[in-house]
mmCIF file of C-alpha atoms in Angstrom:
data_model
loop_
_atom_site.group_PDB
_atom_site.id
_atom_site.type_symbol
_atom_site.label_atom_id
_atom_site.label_comp_id
_atom_site.label_asym_id
_atom_site.label_seq_id
_atom_site.Cartn_x
_atom_site.Cartn_y
_atom_site.Cartn_z
ATOM 1 C CA UNK B 1 -5.820 -29.349 -35.231
ATOM 2 C CA UNK B 2 -3.119 -30.972 -32.787
ATOM 3 C CA UNK B 3 -2.222 -29.962 -30.041
ATOM 4 C CA UNK B 4 2.013 -28.723 -29.801
ATOM 5 C CA UNK B 5 3.798 -30.902 -26.934
ATOM 6 C CA UNK B 6 4.570 -28.641 -23.937
ATOM 7 C CA UNK B 7 8.575 -28.586 -23.314
ATOM 8 C CA UNK B 8 9.639 -29.288 -19.667
ATOM 9 C CA UNK B 9 10.037 -25.249 -18.821
ATOM 10 C CA UNK B 10 7.062 -24.774 -20.277
ATOM 11 C CA UNK B 11 5.482 -27.511 -17.985
ATOM 12 C CA UNK B 12 7.542 -25.551 -15.281
ATOM 13 C CA UNK B 13 6.778 -22.341 -16.065
ATOM 14 C CA UNK B 14 3.178 -23.291 -15.887
ATOM 15 C CA UNK B 15 2.357 -24.319 -12.288
ATOM 16 C CA UNK B 16 2.425 -28.161 -13.546
ATOM 17 C CA UNK B 17 5.900 -29.360 -13.020
ATOM 18 C CA UNK B 18 7.811 -27.416 -9.414
ATOM 19 C CA UNK B 19 11.327 -25.683 -10.846
ATOM 20 C CA UNK B 20 13.650 -28.497 -10.035
ATOM 21 C CA UNK B 21 17.290 -27.708 -8.907
ATOM 22 C CA UNK B 22 19.910 -29.627 -7.243
ATOM 23 C CA UNK B 23 22.793 -28.932 -4.894
ATOM 24 C CA UNK B 24 25.585 -31.518 -4.744
ATOM 25 C CA UNK B 25 29.173 -31.036 -3.274
ATOM 26 C CA UNK B 26 32.191 -32.342 -5.724
ATOM 27 C CA UNK B 27 35.149 -33.599 -5.709
ATOM 28 C CA UNK B 28 38.015 -32.362 -8.341
ATOM 29 C CA UNK B 29 37.720 -35.388 -10.130
ATOM 30 C CA UNK B 30 33.109 -35.125 -10.495
ATOM 31 C CA UNK B 31 32.869 -37.821 -7.056
ATOM 32 C CA UNK B 32 30.562 -37.399 -4.067
ATOM 33 C CA UNK B 33 31.442 -40.105 -2.290
ATOM 34 C CA UNK B 34 34.453 -42.250 -1.848
ATOM 35 C CA UNK B 35 33.874 -45.760 -3.812
ATOM 36 C CA UNK B 36 32.868 -47.275 -0.775
ATOM 37 C CA UNK B 37 31.420 -44.337 0.388
ATOM 38 C CA UNK B 38 32.767 -44.139 3.723
ATOM 39 C CA UNK B 39 33.742 -39.881 3.044
ATOM 40 C CA UNK B 40 29.751 -37.962 4.187
ATOM 41 C CA UNK B 41 30.632 -34.719 3.412
ATOM 42 C CA UNK B 42 34.198 -32.838 2.911
ATOM 43 C CA UNK B 43 32.842 -29.405 2.221
ATOM 44 C CA UNK B 44 33.370 -26.139 3.737
ATOM 45 C CA UNK B 45 31.891 -24.460 6.560
ATOM 46 C CA UNK B 46 30.674 -22.335 3.666
ATOM 47 C CA UNK B 47 29.481 -24.792 0.903
ATOM 48 C CA UNK B 48 27.196 -26.052 4.174
ATOM 49 C CA UNK B 49 26.072 -21.652 4.309
ATOM 50 C CA UNK B 50 24.848 -22.015 0.939
ATOM 51 C CA UNK B 51 23.382 -25.564 1.110
ATOM 52 C CA UNK B 52 21.507 -24.152 3.408
ATOM 53 C CA UNK B 53 20.948 -21.405 1.994
ATOM 54 C CA UNK B 54 19.457 -22.806 -1.206
ATOM 55 C CA UNK B 55 17.039 -24.971 1.523
ATOM 56 C CA UNK B 56 15.833 -21.304 2.466
ATOM 57 C CA UNK B 57 14.271 -21.120 -1.184
ATOM 58 C CA UNK B 58 12.952 -23.953 -1.607
ATOM 59 C CA UNK B 59 9.301 -25.244 -0.871
ATOM 60 C CA UNK B 60 10.195 -29.447 -0.420
ATOM 61 C CA UNK B 61 14.194 -30.665 -0.147
ATOM 62 C CA UNK B 62 14.336 -34.078 -1.395
ATOM 63 C CA UNK B 63 16.803 -36.744 -0.813
ATOM 64 C CA UNK B 64 17.373 -40.351 -1.958
ATOM 65 C CA UNK B 65 16.902 -43.492 0.686
ATOM 66 C CA UNK B 66 20.843 -43.886 0.377
ATOM 67 C CA UNK B 67 21.258 -40.394 1.392
ATOM 68 C CA UNK B 68 19.801 -40.133 4.266
ATOM 69 C CA UNK B 69 21.016 -43.521 5.127
ATOM 70 C CA UNK B 70 24.412 -42.334 5.731
ATOM 71 C CA UNK B 71 24.514 -39.112 6.671
ATOM 72 C CA UNK B 72 22.419 -37.916 9.610
ATOM 73 C CA UNK B 73 20.011 -35.913 7.994
ATOM 74 C CA UNK B 74 17.008 -33.826 8.804
ATOM 75 C CA UNK B 75 16.369 -31.644 5.312
ATOM 76 C CA UNK B 76 15.097 -29.061 7.561
ATOM 77 C CA UNK B 77 16.340 -25.495 6.902
ATOM 78 C CA UNK B 78 18.912 -25.353 8.934
ATOM 79 C CA UNK B 79 18.559 -21.850 12.501
ATOM 80 C CA UNK B 80 16.613 -19.225 12.976
ATOM 81 C CA UNK B 81 18.359 -16.897 9.720
ATOM 82 C CA UNK B 82 17.426 -18.951 7.826
ATOM 83 C CA UNK B 83 13.602 -19.462 9.011
ATOM 84 C CA UNK B 84 13.446 -16.289 9.083
ATOM 85 C CA UNK B 85 14.872 -15.438 5.227
ATOM 86 C CA UNK B 86 11.796 -18.209 4.323
ATOM 87 C CA UNK B 87 9.443 -15.841 5.718
ATOM 88 C CA UNK B 88 10.344 -12.726 4.710
ATOM 89 C CA UNK B 89 10.688 -14.711 1.629
ATOM 90 C CA UNK B 90 6.813 -14.984 1.581
ATOM 91 C CA UNK B 91 7.309 -18.942 1.946
ATOM 92 C CA UNK B 92 6.633 -21.466 5.184
ATOM 93 C CA UNK B 93 9.066 -21.210 7.883
ATOM 94 C CA UNK B 94 9.843 -25.030 7.647
ATOM 95 C CA UNK B 95 10.383 -26.855 4.423
ATOM 96 C CA UNK B 96 8.558 -29.832 3.296
ATOM 97 C CA UNK B 97 11.010 -32.844 3.403
ATOM 98 C CA UNK B 98 10.112 -35.544 0.384
ATOM 99 C CA UNK B 99 12.135 -38.692 0.783
ATOM 100 C CA UNK B 100 12.631 -40.875 -2.534
ATOM 101 C CA UNK B 101 12.580 -44.943 -1.037
ATOM 102 C CA UNK B 102 11.934 -47.396 -4.382
ATOM 103 C CA UNK B 103 12.068 -50.137 -2.343
ATOM 104 C CA UNK B 104 10.807 -48.471 0.453
ATOM 105 C CA UNK B 105 14.082 -50.451 2.186
ATOM 106 C CA UNK B 106 14.442 -46.595 4.500
ATOM 107 C CA UNK B 107 14.150 -47.368 7.507
ATOM 108 C CA UNK B 108 11.923 -45.792 9.734
ATOM 109 C CA UNK B 109 14.042 -45.254 12.687
ATOM 110 C CA UNK B 110 16.150 -42.691 10.119
ATOM 111 C CA UNK B 111 17.104 -39.752 12.474
ATOM 112 C CA UNK B 112 14.707 -37.430 9.326
ATOM 113 C CA UNK B 113 11.955 -39.392 11.194
ATOM 114 C CA UNK B 114 12.477 -38.454 14.727
ATOM 115 C CA UNK B 115 12.690 -35.110 13.846
ATOM 116 C CA UNK B 116 8.992 -33.670 13.052
ATOM 117 C CA UNK B 117 8.808 -29.461 12.030
ATOM 118 C CA UNK B 118 7.620 -30.218 9.327
ATOM 119 C CA UNK B 119 5.733 -32.131 7.193
ATOM 120 C CA UNK B 120 7.566 -36.091 5.703
ATOM 121 C CA UNK B 121 6.956 -37.269 2.170
ATOM 122 C CA UNK B 122 7.574 -40.855 0.612
ATOM 123 C CA UNK B 123 8.130 -41.037 -3.061
ATOM 124 C CA UNK B 124 7.873 -45.176 -3.670
ATOM 125 C CA UNK B 125 6.834 -47.708 -6.698
ATOM 126 C CA UNK B 126 3.941 -50.165 -6.748
ATOM 127 C CA UNK B 127 6.305 -53.478 -6.430
ATOM 128 C CA UNK B 128 7.351 -52.013 -3.280
ATOM 129 C CA UNK B 129 7.704 -54.319 -0.589
ATOM 130 C CA UNK B 130 3.724 -53.923 1.380
ATOM 131 C CA UNK B 131 4.800 -54.551 4.807
ATOM 132 C CA UNK B 132 7.609 -51.637 4.859
ATOM 133 C CA UNK B 133 5.157 -49.203 2.929
ATOM 134 C CA UNK B 134 3.422 -49.926 5.885
ATOM 135 C CA UNK B 135 6.146 -49.247 8.105
ATOM 136 C CA UNK B 136 7.035 -46.036 6.963
ATOM 137 C CA UNK B 137 2.966 -44.946 6.730
ATOM 138 C CA UNK B 138 3.633 -45.577 10.677
ATOM 139 C CA UNK B 139 6.169 -42.510 10.658
ATOM 140 C CA UNK B 140 5.374 -40.112 7.515
ATOM 141 C CA UNK B 141 2.861 -37.817 6.809
ATOM 142 C CA UNK B 142 2.332 -39.729 3.133
ATOM 143 C CA UNK B 143 3.604 -42.611 1.190
ATOM 144 C CA UNK B 144 2.524 -42.496 -2.388
ATOM 145 C CA UNK B 145 3.349 -44.510 -4.721
ATOM 146 C CA UNK B 146 4.280 -43.634 -8.841
ATOM 147 C CA UNK B 147 5.520 -46.071 -11.472
ATOM 148 C CA UNK B 148 5.371 -49.712 -10.876
ATOM 149 C CA UNK B 149 8.732 -50.996 -11.559
ATOM 150 C CA UNK B 150 10.874 -47.708 -11.332
ATOM 151 C CA UNK B 151 9.422 -44.413 -10.183
ATOM 152 C CA UNK B 152 7.810 -42.047 -11.911
ATOM 153 C CA UNK B 153 9.339 -38.946 -11.546
ATOM 154 C CA UNK B 154 7.191 -36.912 -14.011
ATOM 155 C CA UNK B 155 3.914 -38.405 -11.600
ATOM 156 C CA UNK B 156 5.391 -37.529 -8.885
ATOM 157 C CA UNK B 157 6.350 -33.762 -9.372
ATOM 158 C CA UNK B 158 3.486 -33.267 -10.668
ATOM 159 C CA UNK B 159 1.320 -34.854 -8.166
ATOM 160 C CA UNK B 160 3.838 -32.509 -5.048
ATOM 161 C CA UNK B 161 2.999 -29.807 -7.369
ATOM 162 C CA UNK B 162 -0.549 -29.942 -7.160
ATOM 163 C CA UNK B 163 -1.049 -31.212 -3.897
ATOM 164 C CA UNK B 164 1.355 -29.773 -1.500
ATOM 165 C CA UNK B 165 2.028 -26.174 -3.576
ATOM 166 C CA UNK B 166 5.623 -26.864 -3.944
ATOM 167 C CA UNK B 167 7.151 -24.420 -6.763
ATOM 168 C CA UNK B 168 10.656 -25.042 -6.273
ATOM 169 C CA UNK B 169 11.665 -28.360 -5.255
ATOM 170 C CA UNK B 170 15.252 -28.878 -3.772
ATOM 171 C CA UNK B 171 17.402 -31.805 -4.285
ATOM 172 C CA UNK B 172 20.578 -33.107 -2.995
ATOM 173 C CA UNK B 173 21.524 -36.790 -3.715
ATOM 174 C CA UNK B 174 22.141 -38.913 -3.965
ATOM 175 C CA UNK B 175 23.722 -39.991 -7.724
ATOM 176 C CA UNK B 176 21.302 -42.391 -8.987
ATOM 177 C CA UNK B 177 18.112 -40.031 -7.446
ATOM 178 C CA UNK B 178 19.710 -36.812 -9.431
ATOM 179 C CA UNK B 179 20.315 -39.345 -12.415
ATOM 180 C CA UNK B 180 17.000 -40.590 -12.516
ATOM 181 C CA UNK B 181 15.389 -36.266 -12.339
ATOM 182 C CA UNK B 182 18.151 -36.080 -15.288
ATOM 183 C CA UNK B 183 17.291 -38.950 -17.333
ATOM 184 C CA UNK B 184 12.913 -37.698 -17.091
ATOM 185 C CA UNK B 185 14.465 -33.920 -18.166
ATOM 186 C CA UNK B 186 13.617 -32.661 -14.899
ATOM 187 C CA UNK B 187 16.421 -30.421 -14.045
ATOM 188 C CA UNK B 188 16.076 -26.801 -14.055
ATOM 189 C CA UNK B 189 18.912 -25.136 -12.223
ATOM 190 C CA UNK B 190 22.338 -27.187 -10.908
ATOM 191 C CA UNK B 191 24.741 -25.820 -8.253
ATOM 192 C CA UNK B 192 28.049 -27.159 -7.832
ATOM 193 C CA UNK B 193 30.636 -26.920 -5.142
ATOM 194 C CA UNK B 194 34.732 -27.815 -6.644
ATOM 195 C CA UNK B 195 36.395 -29.050 -3.943
ATOM 196 C CA UNK B 196 40.454 -29.397 -4.073
ATOM 197 C CA UNK B 197 40.433 -32.876 -3.328
ATOM 198 C CA UNK B 198 40.306 -36.079 -5.606
ATOM 199 C CA UNK B 199 38.998 -39.609 -4.796
ATOM 200 C CA UNK B 200 38.950 -41.404 -7.717
ATOM 201 C CA UNK B 201 37.402 -45.177 -8.397
ATOM 202 C CA UNK B 202 35.587 -45.898 -11.031
ATOM 203 C CA UNK B 203 32.703 -47.299 -8.546
ATOM 204 C CA UNK B 204 32.886 -43.567 -6.846
ATOM 205 C CA UNK B 205 28.909 -41.999 -7.101
ATOM 206 C CA UNK B 206 29.137 -38.728 -9.290
ATOM 207 C CA UNK B 207 26.337 -36.498 -9.115
ATOM 208 C CA UNK B 208 24.171 -38.246 -12.029
ATOM 209 C CA UNK B 209 24.754 -42.080 -11.305
ATOM 210 C CA UNK B 210 22.228 -44.178 -13.227
ATOM 211 C CA UNK B 211 22.327 -45.499 -17.003
ATOM 212 C CA UNK B 212 23.436 -42.361 -18.357
ATOM 213 C CA UNK B 213 22.939 -41.451 -22.418
ATOM 214 C CA UNK B 214 25.036 -43.247 -25.000
ATOM 215 C CA UNK B 215 25.448 -40.748 -27.613
ATOM 216 C CA UNK B 216 26.290 -36.550 -27.327
ATOM 217 C CA UNK B 217 23.110 -36.135 -28.923
ATOM 218 C CA UNK B 218 21.181 -37.340 -25.832
ATOM 219 C CA UNK B 219 23.070 -35.561 -23.377
ATOM 220 C CA UNK B 220 21.053 -32.530 -21.590
ATOM 221 C CA UNK B 221 22.367 -28.491 -22.415
ATOM 222 C CA UNK B 222 22.593 -26.763 -19.014
ATOM 223 C CA UNK B 223 24.912 -23.137 -19.885
ATOM 224 C CA UNK B 224 26.670 -21.685 -16.898
ATOM 225 C CA UNK B 225 25.395 -18.718 -15.701
ATOM 226 C CA UNK B 226 27.517 -17.755 -12.271
ATOM 227 C CA UNK B 227 30.501 -19.081 -11.585
ATOM 228 C CA UNK B 228 32.625 -17.641 -8.114
ATOM 229 C CA UNK B 229 35.346 -19.163 -5.424
ATOM 230 C CA UNK B 230 35.327 -19.033 -2.621
ATOM 231 C CA UNK B 231 38.297 -19.688 -0.241
ATOM 232 C CA UNK B 232 39.384 -22.954 -2.004
ATOM 233 C CA UNK B 233 36.253 -23.937 -3.525
ATOM 234 C CA UNK B 234 34.705 -22.719 -6.770
ATOM 235 C CA UNK B 235 30.591 -22.713 -6.273
ATOM 236 C CA UNK B 236 29.155 -22.817 -9.542
ATOM 237 C CA UNK B 237 25.562 -22.842 -10.989
ATOM 238 C CA UNK B 238 24.386 -23.439 -14.844
ATOM 239 C CA UNK B 239 20.661 -23.552 -15.571
ATOM 240 C CA UNK B 240 19.620 -25.497 -18.172
ATOM 241 C CA UNK B 241 19.846 -24.460 -21.469
ATOM 242 C CA UNK B 242 16.940 -23.467 -24.145
ATOM 243 C CA UNK B 243 16.116 -25.370 -26.503
ATOM 244 C CA UNK B 244 15.926 -23.677 -30.314
ATOM 245 C CA UNK B 245 13.067 -23.758 -32.016
#
């Protein structure tokens, strides 16, 4: 008798994969920055607090090389109250940090590598230039390749769960990384802060870039579980919609 293939929900619940949740701020027209990518932050102070609250619930925080190259961020847990919240929840005081750089192009001089409060893992692919991989190994705690031409995120996340005990993984973009996670059917929950601003532009990045789907039947289905207004912004939470038998 053939074994029934496990769904993504089953894999996450069984511990084979982390629970993956995405957090992003977007404009009212669905953009995460301008077409020239010059705007790196446009959310309110409350949005920034929300980001740190979500980080305090994660074993690891992940972002793409492009995001880390444009913003001086370290993917850390924030101030004392957020670190104490992590400890109360039974987590390590400082979260693991995961950098996705398929071509190993992120600079070893990037801001994140200047702060050594917790391990930094770089995920790349097999055909990345070995000289760049070697340079990153000098500043990261681990550099691992998954897949040859494209990163195999299912294998990468399974490795993070097994080798680094990552049960909850927070992804903070950008759009191409998010799109790859959606395409691999790995996203369990999405947090979006909708800001009352319009960027426009066909080339402006969105929450989920990449190839996308071609038909409605291929779309990943989510359902809103929370919607609240704080000040001038809307904070939305959507969870993966359970698949019907």
